[in-house]
């Protein structure tokens, strides 16, 4: 199966939840940041096969999610929050980057 070239996913990682935003449909969902919630996302991403999944490094809160995604054969990009902030500043957006 080919990756869906039009689908991109951003995940906001928090201690208790993972907030997922899918483009271009603007679908949003929230799951718990635990094994059950993560397994739900792995199942969804295996079905949908997004072109890219991106999340910010939190220092540790993203580790279980990344581990499960990679183990499931799903490519994920973990980005440096400072670089996201610098990009937002460059675009003139000084609010939170979530």
mmCIF file of N, CA, C and O in Angstrom:
data_model
loop_
_atom_site.group_PDB
_atom_site.id
_atom_site.type_symbol
_atom_site.label_atom_id
_atom_site.label_comp_id
_atom_site.label_asym_id
_atom_site.label_seq_id
_atom_site.Cartn_x
_atom_site.Cartn_y
_atom_site.Cartn_z
ATOM 1 N N UNK A 1 0.831 -1.179 0.000
ATOM 2 C CA UNK A 1 0.000 0.000 0.000
ATOM 3 C C UNK A 1 0.878 1.246 0.000
ATOM 4 O O UNK A 1 1.864 1.315 0.715
ATOM 5 N N UNK A 2 0.530 2.233 -0.779
ATOM 6 C CA UNK A 2 1.309 3.478 -0.836
ATOM 7 C C UNK A 2 0.872 4.442 0.254
ATOM 8 O O UNK A 2 -0.272 4.442 0.678
ATOM 9 N N UNK A 3 1.800 5.281 0.645
ATOM 10 C CA UNK A 3 1.461 6.322 1.603
ATOM 11 C C UNK A 3 0.505 7.312 0.957
ATOM 12 O O UNK A 3 0.572 7.567 -0.227
ATOM 13 N N UNK A 4 -0.390 7.851 1.774
ATOM 14 C CA UNK A 4 -1.333 8.847 1.296
ATOM 15 C C UNK A 4 -0.573 10.163 1.145
ATOM 16 O O UNK A 4 -0.276 10.830 2.135
ATOM 17 N N UNK A 5 -0.244 10.521 -0.067
ATOM 18 C CA UNK A 5 0.594 11.693 -0.356
ATOM 19 C C UNK A 5 -0.024 13.015 0.075
ATOM 20 O O UNK A 5 0.647 14.023 0.133
ATOM 21 N N UNK A 6 -1.321 13.020 0.370
ATOM 22 C CA UNK A 6 -1.995 14.261 0.738
ATOM 23 C C UNK A 6 -2.238 14.402 2.231
ATOM 24 O O UNK A 6 -2.765 15.402 2.675
ATOM 25 N N UNK A 7 -1.893 13.395 3.001
ATOM 26 C CA UNK A 7 -2.226 13.403 4.417
ATOM 27 C C UNK A 7 -0.993 13.643 5.287
ATOM 28 O O UNK A 7 0.007 12.952 5.170
ATOM 29 N N UNK A 8 -1.108 14.638 6.154
ATOM 30 C CA UNK A 8 -0.050 15.000 7.095
ATOM 31 C C UNK A 8 -0.639 15.014 8.500
ATOM 32 O O UNK A 8 -1.784 15.435 8.686
ATOM 33 N N UNK A 9 0.150 14.594 9.483
ATOM 34 C CA UNK A 9 -0.324 14.501 10.856
ATOM 35 C C UNK A 9 0.613 15.266 11.776
ATOM 36 O O UNK A 9 1.837 15.114 11.693
ATOM 37 N N UNK A 10 0.040 16.063 12.654
ATOM 38 C CA UNK A 10 0.785 16.720 13.720
ATOM 39 C C UNK A 10 0.242 16.227 15.045
ATOM 40 O O UNK A 10 -0.972 16.099 15.210
ATOM 41 N N UNK A 11 1.127 15.940 15.986
ATOM 42 C CA UNK A 11 0.699 15.439 17.288
ATOM 43 C C UNK A 11 1.265 16.338 18.379
ATOM 44 O O UNK A 11 2.476 16.559 18.456
ATOM 45 N N UNK A 12 0.372 16.859 19.214
ATOM 46 C CA UNK A 12 0.776 17.638 20.381
ATOM 47 C C UNK A 12 0.848 16.668 21.553
ATOM 48 O O UNK A 12 -0.152 16.044 21.917
ATOM 49 N N UNK A 13 2.030 16.524 22.118
ATOM 50 C CA UNK A 13 2.259 15.548 23.184
ATOM 51 C C UNK A 13 2.162 16.241 24.535
ATOM 52 O O UNK A 13 2.848 17.228 24.796
ATOM 53 N N UNK A 14 1.307 15.720 25.391
ATOM 54 C CA UNK A 14 1.188 16.201 26.769
ATOM 55 C C UNK A 14 1.311 15.006 27.704
ATOM 56 O O UNK A 14 1.300 13.852 27.258
ATOM 57 N N UNK A 15 1.410 15.264 28.976
ATOM 58 C CA UNK A 15 1.609 14.191 29.944
ATOM 59 C C UNK A 15 0.485 13.149 29.878
ATOM 60 O O UNK A 15 0.747 11.952 29.886
ATOM 61 N N UNK A 16 -0.751 13.608 29.802
ATOM 62 C CA UNK A 16 -1.883 12.690 29.872
ATOM 63 C C UNK A 16 -2.586 12.420 28.557
ATOM 64 O O UNK A 16 -3.438 11.542 28.495
ATOM 65 N N UNK A 17 -2.282 13.225 27.524
ATOM 66 C CA UNK A 17 -3.009 13.050 26.268
ATOM 67 C C UNK A 17 -2.156 13.380 25.056
ATOM 68 O O UNK A 17 -1.151 14.071 25.147
ATOM 69 N N UNK A 18 -2.610 12.852 23.927
ATOM 70 C CA UNK A 18 -2.000 13.127 22.628
ATOM 71 C C UNK A 18 -3.101 13.734 21.771
ATOM 72 O O UNK A 18 -4.145 13.111 21.555
ATOM 73 N N UNK A 19 -2.873 14.956 21.325
ATOM 74 C CA UNK A 19 -3.858 15.632 20.488
ATOM 75 C C UNK A 19 -3.352 15.558 19.049
ATOM 76 O O UNK A 19 -2.271 16.043 18.734
ATOM 77 N N UNK A 20 -4.157 14.951 18.193
ATOM 78 C CA UNK A 20 -3.766 14.662 16.819
ATOM 79 C C UNK A 20 -4.559 15.547 15.871
ATOM 80 O O UNK A 20 -5.777 15.683 16.005
ATOM 81 N N UNK A 21 -3.864 16.157 14.915
ATOM 82 C CA UNK A 21 -4.508 16.975 13.880
ATOM 83 C C UNK A 21 -4.077 16.415 12.530
ATOM 84 O O UNK A 21 -2.893 16.250 12.271
ATOM 85 N N UNK A 22 -5.075 16.120 11.696
ATOM 86 C CA UNK A 22 -4.812 15.514 10.400
ATOM 87 C C UNK A 22 -5.200 16.472 9.289
ATOM 88 O O UNK A 22 -6.333 16.987 9.266
ATOM 89 N N UNK A 23 -4.260 16.735 8.390
ATOM 90 C CA UNK A 23 -4.517 17.585 7.223
ATOM 91 C C UNK A 23 -4.561 16.707 5.987
ATOM 92 O O UNK A 23 -3.866 15.701 5.928
ATOM 93 N N UNK A 24 -5.328 17.012 4.995
ATOM 94 C CA UNK A 24 -6.083 18.233 4.761
ATOM 95 C C UNK A 24 -7.506 18.206 5.308
ATOM 96 O O UNK A 24 -8.248 19.169 5.148
ATOM 97 N N UNK A 25 -7.919 17.142 5.995
ATOM 98 C CA UNK A 25 -9.308 17.028 6.450
ATOM 99 C C UNK A 25 -9.612 17.859 7.686
ATOM 100 O O UNK A 25 -10.773 18.036 8.027
ATOM 101 N N UNK A 26 -8.581 18.346 8.372
ATOM 102 C CA UNK A 26 -8.721 19.071 9.638
ATOM 103 C C UNK A 26 -9.382 18.231 10.718
ATOM 104 O O UNK A 26 -9.967 18.761 11.653
ATOM 105 N N UNK A 27 -9.274 16.914 10.589
ATOM 106 C CA UNK A 27 -9.799 16.016 11.609
ATOM 107 C C UNK A 27 -8.915 16.112 12.840
ATOM 108 O O UNK A 27 -7.690 16.157 12.724
ATOM 109 N N UNK A 28 -9.546 16.182 14.008
ATOM 110 C CA UNK A 28 -8.804 16.203 15.259
ATOM 111 C C UNK A 28 -9.313 15.101 16.156
ATOM 112 O O UNK A 28 -10.513 14.804 16.164
ATOM 113 N N UNK A 29 -8.407 14.499 16.901
ATOM 114 C CA UNK A 29 -8.812 13.529 17.894
ATOM 115 C C UNK A 29 -7.825 13.572 19.037
ATOM 116 O O UNK A 29 -6.681 13.995 18.875
ATOM 117 N N UNK A 30 -8.285 13.157 20.183
ATOM 118 C CA UNK A 30 -7.446 13.123 21.368
ATOM 119 C C UNK A 30 -7.509 11.725 21.950
ATOM 120 O O UNK A 30 -8.594 11.146 22.073
ATOM 121 N N UNK A 31 -6.340 11.184 22.260
ATOM 122 C CA UNK A 31 -6.254 9.883 22.920
ATOM 123 C C UNK A 31 -5.376 10.038 24.152
ATOM 124 O O UNK A 31 -4.624 11.001 24.272
ATOM 125 N N UNK A 32 -5.475 9.088 25.043
ATOM 126 C CA UNK A 32 -4.643 9.127 26.235
ATOM 127 C C UNK A 32 -3.190 8.821 25.872
ATOM 128 O O UNK A 32 -2.925 8.063 24.941
ATOM 129 N N UNK A 33 -2.278 9.442 26.584
ATOM 130 C CA UNK A 33 -0.849 9.194 26.350
ATOM 131 C C UNK A 33 -0.422 8.001 27.208
ATOM 132 O O UNK A 33 0.319 8.123 28.178
ATOM 133 N N UNK A 34 -0.952 6.853 26.830
ATOM 134 C CA UNK A 34 -0.602 5.593 27.468
ATOM 135 C C UNK A 34 -0.649 4.500 26.402
ATOM 136 O O UNK A 34 -0.938 4.770 25.236
ATOM 137 N N UNK A 35 -0.368 3.293 26.796
ATOM 138 C CA UNK A 35 -0.290 2.202 25.826
ATOM 139 C C UNK A 35 -1.580 2.042 25.031
ATOM 140 O O UNK A 35 -1.535 1.846 23.810
ATOM 141 N N UNK A 36 -2.734 2.143 25.669
ATOM 142 C CA UNK A 36 -4.005 1.968 24.959
ATOM 143 C C UNK A 36 -4.234 3.059 23.918
ATOM 144 O O UNK A 36 -4.622 2.775 22.786
ATOM 145 N N UNK A 37 -4.015 4.302 24.296
ATOM 146 C CA UNK A 37 -4.190 5.410 23.354
ATOM 147 C C UNK A 37 -3.207 5.327 22.204
ATOM 148 O O UNK A 37 -3.555 5.575 21.046
ATOM 149 N N UNK A 38 -1.983 4.966 22.513
ATOM 150 C CA UNK A 38 -0.949 4.858 21.481
ATOM 151 C C UNK A 38 -1.268 3.729 20.508
ATOM 152 O O UNK A 38 -1.124 3.890 19.294
ATOM 153 N N UNK A 39 -1.734 2.605 21.010
ATOM 154 C CA UNK A 39 -2.113 1.490 20.130
ATOM 155 C C UNK A 39 -3.244 1.904 19.191
ATOM 156 O O UNK A 39 -3.277 1.494 18.028
ATOM 157 N N UNK A 40 -4.158 2.725 19.676
ATOM 158 C CA UNK A 40 -5.244 3.245 18.843
ATOM 159 C C UNK A 40 -4.677 4.079 17.689
ATOM 160 O O UNK A 40 -5.115 3.942 16.543
ATOM 161 N N UNK A 41 -3.683 4.910 17.984
ATOM 162 C CA UNK A 41 -3.066 5.724 16.933
ATOM 163 C C UNK A 41 -2.283 4.876 15.939
ATOM 164 O O UNK A 41 -2.354 5.119 14.732
ATOM 165 N N UNK A 42 -1.557 3.894 16.424
ATOM 166 C CA UNK A 42 -0.800 3.019 15.522
ATOM 167 C C UNK A 42 -1.759 2.343 14.553
ATOM 168 O O UNK A 42 -1.508 2.295 13.341
ATOM 169 N N UNK A 43 -2.868 1.845 15.062
ATOM 170 C CA UNK A 43 -3.873 1.197 14.210
ATOM 171 C C UNK A 43 -4.412 2.173 13.164
ATOM 172 O O UNK A 43 -4.517 1.848 11.982
ATOM 173 N N UNK A 44 -4.723 3.401 13.585
ATOM 174 C CA UNK A 44 -5.226 4.425 12.666
ATOM 175 C C UNK A 44 -4.201 4.750 11.588
ATOM 176 O O UNK A 44 -4.533 4.796 10.397
ATOM 177 N N UNK A 45 -2.949 4.952 11.982
ATOM 178 C CA UNK A 45 -1.915 5.338 11.025
ATOM 179 C C UNK A 45 -1.560 4.207 10.062
ATOM 180 O O UNK A 45 -1.214 4.459 8.918
ATOM 181 N N UNK A 46 -1.663 2.972 10.510
ATOM 182 C CA UNK A 46 -1.427 1.847 9.596
ATOM 183 C C UNK A 46 -2.516 1.805 8.528
ATOM 184 O O UNK A 46 -2.255 1.476 7.375
ATOM 185 N N UNK A 47 -3.726 2.170 8.913
ATOM 186 C CA UNK A 47 -4.847 2.190 7.969
ATOM 187 C C UNK A 47 -4.751 3.387 7.023
ATOM 188 O O UNK A 47 -4.879 3.258 5.814
ATOM 189 N N UNK A 48 -4.516 4.566 7.575
ATOM 190 C CA UNK A 48 -4.522 5.812 6.803
ATOM 191 C C UNK A 48 -3.218 6.048 6.029
ATOM 192 O O UNK A 48 -3.217 6.733 5.026
ATOM 193 N N UNK A 49 -2.099 5.555 6.551
ATOM 194 C CA UNK A 49 -0.778 5.732 5.964
ATOM 195 C C UNK A 49 -0.479 7.175 5.556
ATOM 196 O O UNK A 49 -0.287 7.480 4.379
ATOM 197 N N UNK A 50 -0.424 8.087 6.516
ATOM 198 C CA UNK A 50 -0.110 9.480 6.189
ATOM 199 C C UNK A 50 1.295 9.620 5.618
ATOM 200 O O UNK A 50 2.181 8.818 5.917
ATOM 201 N N UNK A 51 1.475 10.655 4.807
ATOM 202 C CA UNK A 51 2.788 10.910 4.213
ATOM 203 C C UNK A 51 3.805 11.249 5.298
ATOM 204 O O UNK A 51 4.952 10.833 5.238
ATOM 205 N N UNK A 52 3.373 12.029 6.300
ATOM 206 C CA UNK A 52 4.322 12.438 7.336
ATOM 207 C C UNK A 52 3.593 12.629 8.664
ATOM 208 O O UNK A 52 2.496 13.174 8.709
ATOM 209 N N UNK A 53 4.244 12.196 9.730
ATOM 210 C CA UNK A 53 3.769 12.408 11.098
ATOM 211 C C UNK A 53 4.857 13.182 11.818
ATOM 212 O O UNK A 53 6.023 12.789 11.810
ATOM 213 N N UNK A 54 4.470 14.301 12.441
ATOM 214 C CA UNK A 54 5.439 15.174 13.102
ATOM 215 C C UNK A 54 4.967 15.456 14.528
ATOM 216 O O UNK A 54 3.779 15.672 14.766
ATOM 217 N N UNK A 55 5.928 15.464 15.457
ATOM 218 C CA UNK A 55 5.634 15.877 16.824
ATOM 219 C C UNK A 55 6.864 16.534 17.417
ATOM 220 O O UNK A 55 7.979 16.328 16.944
ATOM 221 N N UNK A 56 6.650 17.369 18.426
ATOM 222 C CA UNK A 56 7.760 18.043 19.086
ATOM 223 C C UNK A 56 8.365 17.147 20.157
ATOM 224 O O UNK A 56 7.649 16.424 20.838
ATOM 225 N N UNK A 57 9.675 17.221 20.294
ATOM 226 C CA UNK A 57 10.349 16.529 21.382
ATOM 227 C C UNK A 57 9.960 17.197 22.700
ATOM 228 O O UNK A 57 9.945 18.413 22.792
ATOM 229 N N UNK A 58 9.625 16.406 23.682
ATOM 230 C CA UNK A 58 9.259 16.960 24.988
ATOM 231 C C UNK A 58 10.313 16.656 26.045
ATOM 232 O O UNK A 58 10.238 17.153 27.145
ATOM 233 N N UNK A 59 11.249 15.824 25.713
ATOM 234 C CA UNK A 59 12.261 15.414 26.672
ATOM 235 C C UNK A 59 12.040 13.998 27.148
ATOM 236 O O UNK A 59 12.970 13.282 27.454
ATOM 237 N N UNK A 60 10.777 13.569 27.206
ATOM 238 C CA UNK A 60 10.502 12.178 27.559
ATOM 239 C C UNK A 60 9.064 11.759 27.287
ATOM 240 O O UNK A 60 8.798 10.577 27.116
ATOM 241 N N UNK A 61 8.141 12.669 27.244
ATOM 242 C CA UNK A 61 6.731 12.320 27.123
ATOM 243 C C UNK A 61 6.378 11.668 25.790
ATOM 244 O O UNK A 61 5.383 10.962 25.686
ATOM 245 N N UNK A 62 7.204 11.882 24.777
ATOM 246 C CA UNK A 62 6.926 11.332 23.444
ATOM 247 C C UNK A 62 7.555 9.963 23.219
ATOM 248 O O UNK A 62 7.289 9.292 22.220
ATOM 249 N N UNK A 63 8.376 9.502 24.128
ATOM 250 C CA UNK A 63 9.177 8.291 23.896
ATOM 251 C C UNK A 63 8.352 7.038 23.628
ATOM 252 O O UNK A 63 8.650 6.283 22.701
ATOM 253 N N UNK A 64 7.347 6.769 24.436
ATOM 254 C CA UNK A 64 6.543 5.558 24.230
ATOM 255 C C UNK A 64 5.821 5.626 22.889
ATOM 256 O O UNK A 64 5.768 4.636 22.158
ATOM 257 N N UNK A 65 5.288 6.792 22.547
ATOM 258 C CA UNK A 65 4.608 6.958 21.262
ATOM 259 C C UNK A 65 5.566 6.673 20.104
ATOM 260 O O UNK A 65 5.253 5.894 19.202
ATOM 261 N N UNK A 66 6.724 7.296 20.119
ATOM 262 C CA UNK A 66 7.700 7.114 19.044
ATOM 263 C C UNK A 66 8.124 5.650 18.955
ATOM 264 O O UNK A 66 8.208 5.081 17.863
ATOM 265 N N UNK A 67 8.358 5.024 20.084
ATOM 266 C CA UNK A 67 8.758 3.615 20.105
ATOM 267 C C UNK A 67 7.708 2.727 19.438
ATOM 268 O O UNK A 67 8.029 1.877 18.606
ATOM 269 N N UNK A 68 6.441 2.933 19.779
ATOM 270 C CA UNK A 68 5.369 2.128 19.191
ATOM 271 C C UNK A 68 5.201 2.401 17.694
ATOM 272 O O UNK A 68 4.945 1.475 16.918
ATOM 273 N N UNK A 69 5.313 3.668 17.300
ATOM 274 C CA UNK A 69 5.168 3.994 15.876
ATOM 275 C C UNK A 69 6.277 3.319 15.063
ATOM 276 O O UNK A 69 6.011 2.663 14.055
ATOM 277 N N UNK A 70 7.510 3.464 15.512
ATOM 278 C CA UNK A 70 8.640 2.879 14.786
ATOM 279 C C UNK A 70 8.528 1.353 14.772
ATOM 280 O O UNK A 70 8.744 0.720 13.736
ATOM 281 N N UNK A 71 8.150 0.762 15.891
ATOM 282 C CA UNK A 71 7.992 -0.695 15.954
ATOM 283 C C UNK A 71 6.891 -1.171 15.008
ATOM 284 O O UNK A 71 6.952 -2.283 14.493
ATOM 285 N N UNK A 72 5.912 -0.300 14.757
ATOM 286 C CA UNK A 72 4.828 -0.632 13.840
ATOM 287 C C UNK A 72 5.152 -0.324 12.389
ATOM 288 O O UNK A 72 4.290 -0.436 11.518
ATOM 289 N N UNK A 73 6.381 0.094 12.132
ATOM 290 C CA UNK A 73 6.795 0.385 10.765
ATOM 291 C C UNK A 73 6.302 1.728 10.259
ATOM 292 O O UNK A 73 6.251 1.975 9.056
ATOM 293 N N UNK A 74 5.959 2.619 11.172
ATOM 294 C CA UNK A 74 5.439 3.942 10.817
ATOM 295 C C UNK A 74 6.532 4.979 11.028
ATOM 296 O O UNK A 74 7.105 5.073 12.121
ATOM 297 N N UNK A 75 6.813 5.747 9.995
ATOM 298 C CA UNK A 75 7.844 6.773 10.083
ATOM 299 C C UNK A 75 7.297 7.991 10.805
ATOM 300 O O UNK A 75 6.202 8.468 10.509
ATOM 301 N N UNK A 76 8.075 8.504 11.736
ATOM 302 C CA UNK A 76 7.680 9.681 12.502
ATOM 303 C C UNK A 76 8.883 10.614 12.585
ATOM 304 O O UNK A 76 10.027 10.172 12.644
ATOM 305 N N UNK A 77 8.617 11.910 12.566
ATOM 306 C CA UNK A 77 9.663 12.920 12.681
ATOM 307 C C UNK A 77 9.483 13.636 14.015
ATOM 308 O O UNK A 77 8.406 14.165 14.296
ATOM 309 N N UNK A 78 10.527 13.622 14.828
ATOM 310 C CA UNK A 78 10.513 14.329 16.106
ATOM 311 C C UNK A 78 11.345 15.586 15.924
ATOM 312 O O UNK A 78 12.525 15.514 15.574
ATOM 313 N N UNK A 79 10.712 16.729 16.134
ATOM 314 C CA UNK A 79 11.394 17.994 15.869
ATOM 315 C C UNK A 79 11.728 18.733 17.161
ATOM 316 O O UNK A 79 11.095 18.547 18.185
ATOM 317 N N UNK A 80 12.730 19.581 17.054
ATOM 318 C CA UNK A 80 13.189 20.392 18.169
ATOM 319 C C UNK A 80 12.210 21.553 18.380
ATOM 320 O O UNK A 80 11.992 22.349 17.479
ATOM 321 N N UNK A 81 11.629 21.686 19.586
ATOM 322 C CA UNK A 81 10.668 22.763 19.826
ATOM 323 C C UNK A 81 11.247 24.161 19.605
ATOM 324 O O UNK A 81 10.535 25.075 19.202
ATOM 325 N N UNK A 82 12.519 24.317 19.840
ATOM 326 C CA UNK A 82 13.133 25.640 19.628
ATOM 327 C C UNK A 82 13.084 26.015 18.148
ATOM 328 O O UNK A 82 12.836 27.173 17.794
ATOM 329 N N UNK A 83 13.326 25.058 17.282
ATOM 330 C CA UNK A 83 13.274 25.343 15.850
ATOM 331 C C UNK A 83 11.854 25.684 15.413
ATOM 332 O O UNK A 83 11.653 26.542 14.558
ATOM 333 N N UNK A 84 10.872 25.031 16.016
ATOM 334 C CA UNK A 84 9.473 25.351 15.714
ATOM 335 C C UNK A 84 9.177 26.784 16.154
ATOM 336 O O UNK A 84 8.550 27.557 15.437
ATOM 337 N N UNK A 85 9.655 27.133 17.317
ATOM 338 C CA UNK A 85 9.442 28.488 17.843
ATOM 339 C C UNK A 85 10.117 29.527 16.946
ATOM 340 O O UNK A 85 9.546 30.573 16.651
ATOM 341 N N UNK A 86 11.338 29.235 16.511
ATOM 342 C CA UNK A 86 12.053 30.159 15.630
ATOM 343 C C UNK A 86 11.316 30.328 14.296
ATOM 344 O O UNK A 86 11.237 31.441 13.768
ATOM 345 N N UNK A 87 10.782 29.247 13.769
ATOM 346 C CA UNK A 87 10.001 29.335 12.533
ATOM 347 C C UNK A 87 8.757 30.192 12.751
ATOM 348 O O UNK A 87 8.446 31.062 11.931
ATOM 349 N N UNK A 88 8.066 29.971 13.870
ATOM 350 C CA UNK A 88 6.868 30.764 14.163
ATOM 351 C C UNK A 88 7.219 32.244 14.273
ATOM 352 O O UNK A 88 6.490 33.096 13.749
ATOM 353 N N UNK A 89 8.332 32.553 14.921
ATOM 354 C CA UNK A 89 8.763 33.956 15.021
ATOM 355 C C UNK A 89 9.035 34.531 13.641
ATOM 356 O O UNK A 89 8.668 35.662 13.345
ATOM 357 N N UNK A 90 9.674 33.736 12.791
ATOM 358 C CA UNK A 90 9.975 34.183 11.433
ATOM 359 C C UNK A 90 8.718 34.441 10.611
ATOM 360 O O UNK A 90 8.712 35.273 9.711
ATOM 361 N N UNK A 91 7.650 33.722 10.952
ATOM 362 C CA UNK A 91 6.366 33.902 10.263
ATOM 363 C C UNK A 91 5.501 34.966 10.925
ATOM 364 O O UNK A 91 4.388 35.226 10.483
ATOM 365 N N UNK A 92 6.025 35.557 12.025
ATOM 366 C CA UNK A 92 5.282 36.603 12.718
ATOM 367 C C UNK A 92 4.216 36.070 13.646
ATOM 368 O O UNK A 92 3.312 36.793 14.044
ATOM 369 N N UNK A 93 4.305 34.793 14.016
ATOM 370 C CA UNK A 93 3.333 34.192 14.946
ATOM 371 C C UNK A 93 4.011 34.018 16.282
ATOM 372 O O UNK A 93 4.830 33.121 16.456
ATOM 373 N N UNK A 94 3.640 34.852 17.233
ATOM 374 C CA UNK A 94 4.306 34.822 18.537
ATOM 375 C C UNK A 94 3.510 34.050 19.576
ATOM 376 O O UNK A 94 3.909 33.971 20.718
ATOM 377 N N UNK A 95 2.376 33.475 19.200
ATOM 378 C CA UNK A 95 1.576 32.675 20.126
ATOM 379 C C UNK A 95 2.181 31.298 20.252
ATOM 380 O O UNK A 95 3.168 30.956 19.612
ATOM 381 N N UNK A 96 1.539 30.458 21.053
ATOM 382 C CA UNK A 96 1.999 29.061 21.189
ATOM 383 C C UNK A 96 2.041 28.409 19.819
ATOM 384 O O UNK A 96 1.295 28.750 18.931
ATOM 385 N N UNK A 97 2.924 27.435 19.685
ATOM 386 C CA UNK A 97 3.121 26.795 18.373
ATOM 387 C C UNK A 97 2.320 25.522 18.204
ATOM 388 O O UNK A 97 2.428 24.856 17.188
ATOM 389 N N UNK A 98 1.502 25.130 19.182
ATOM 390 C CA UNK A 98 0.761 23.868 19.111
ATOM 391 C C UNK A 98 -0.058 23.783 17.838
ATOM 392 O O UNK A 98 -0.950 24.361 17.531
#
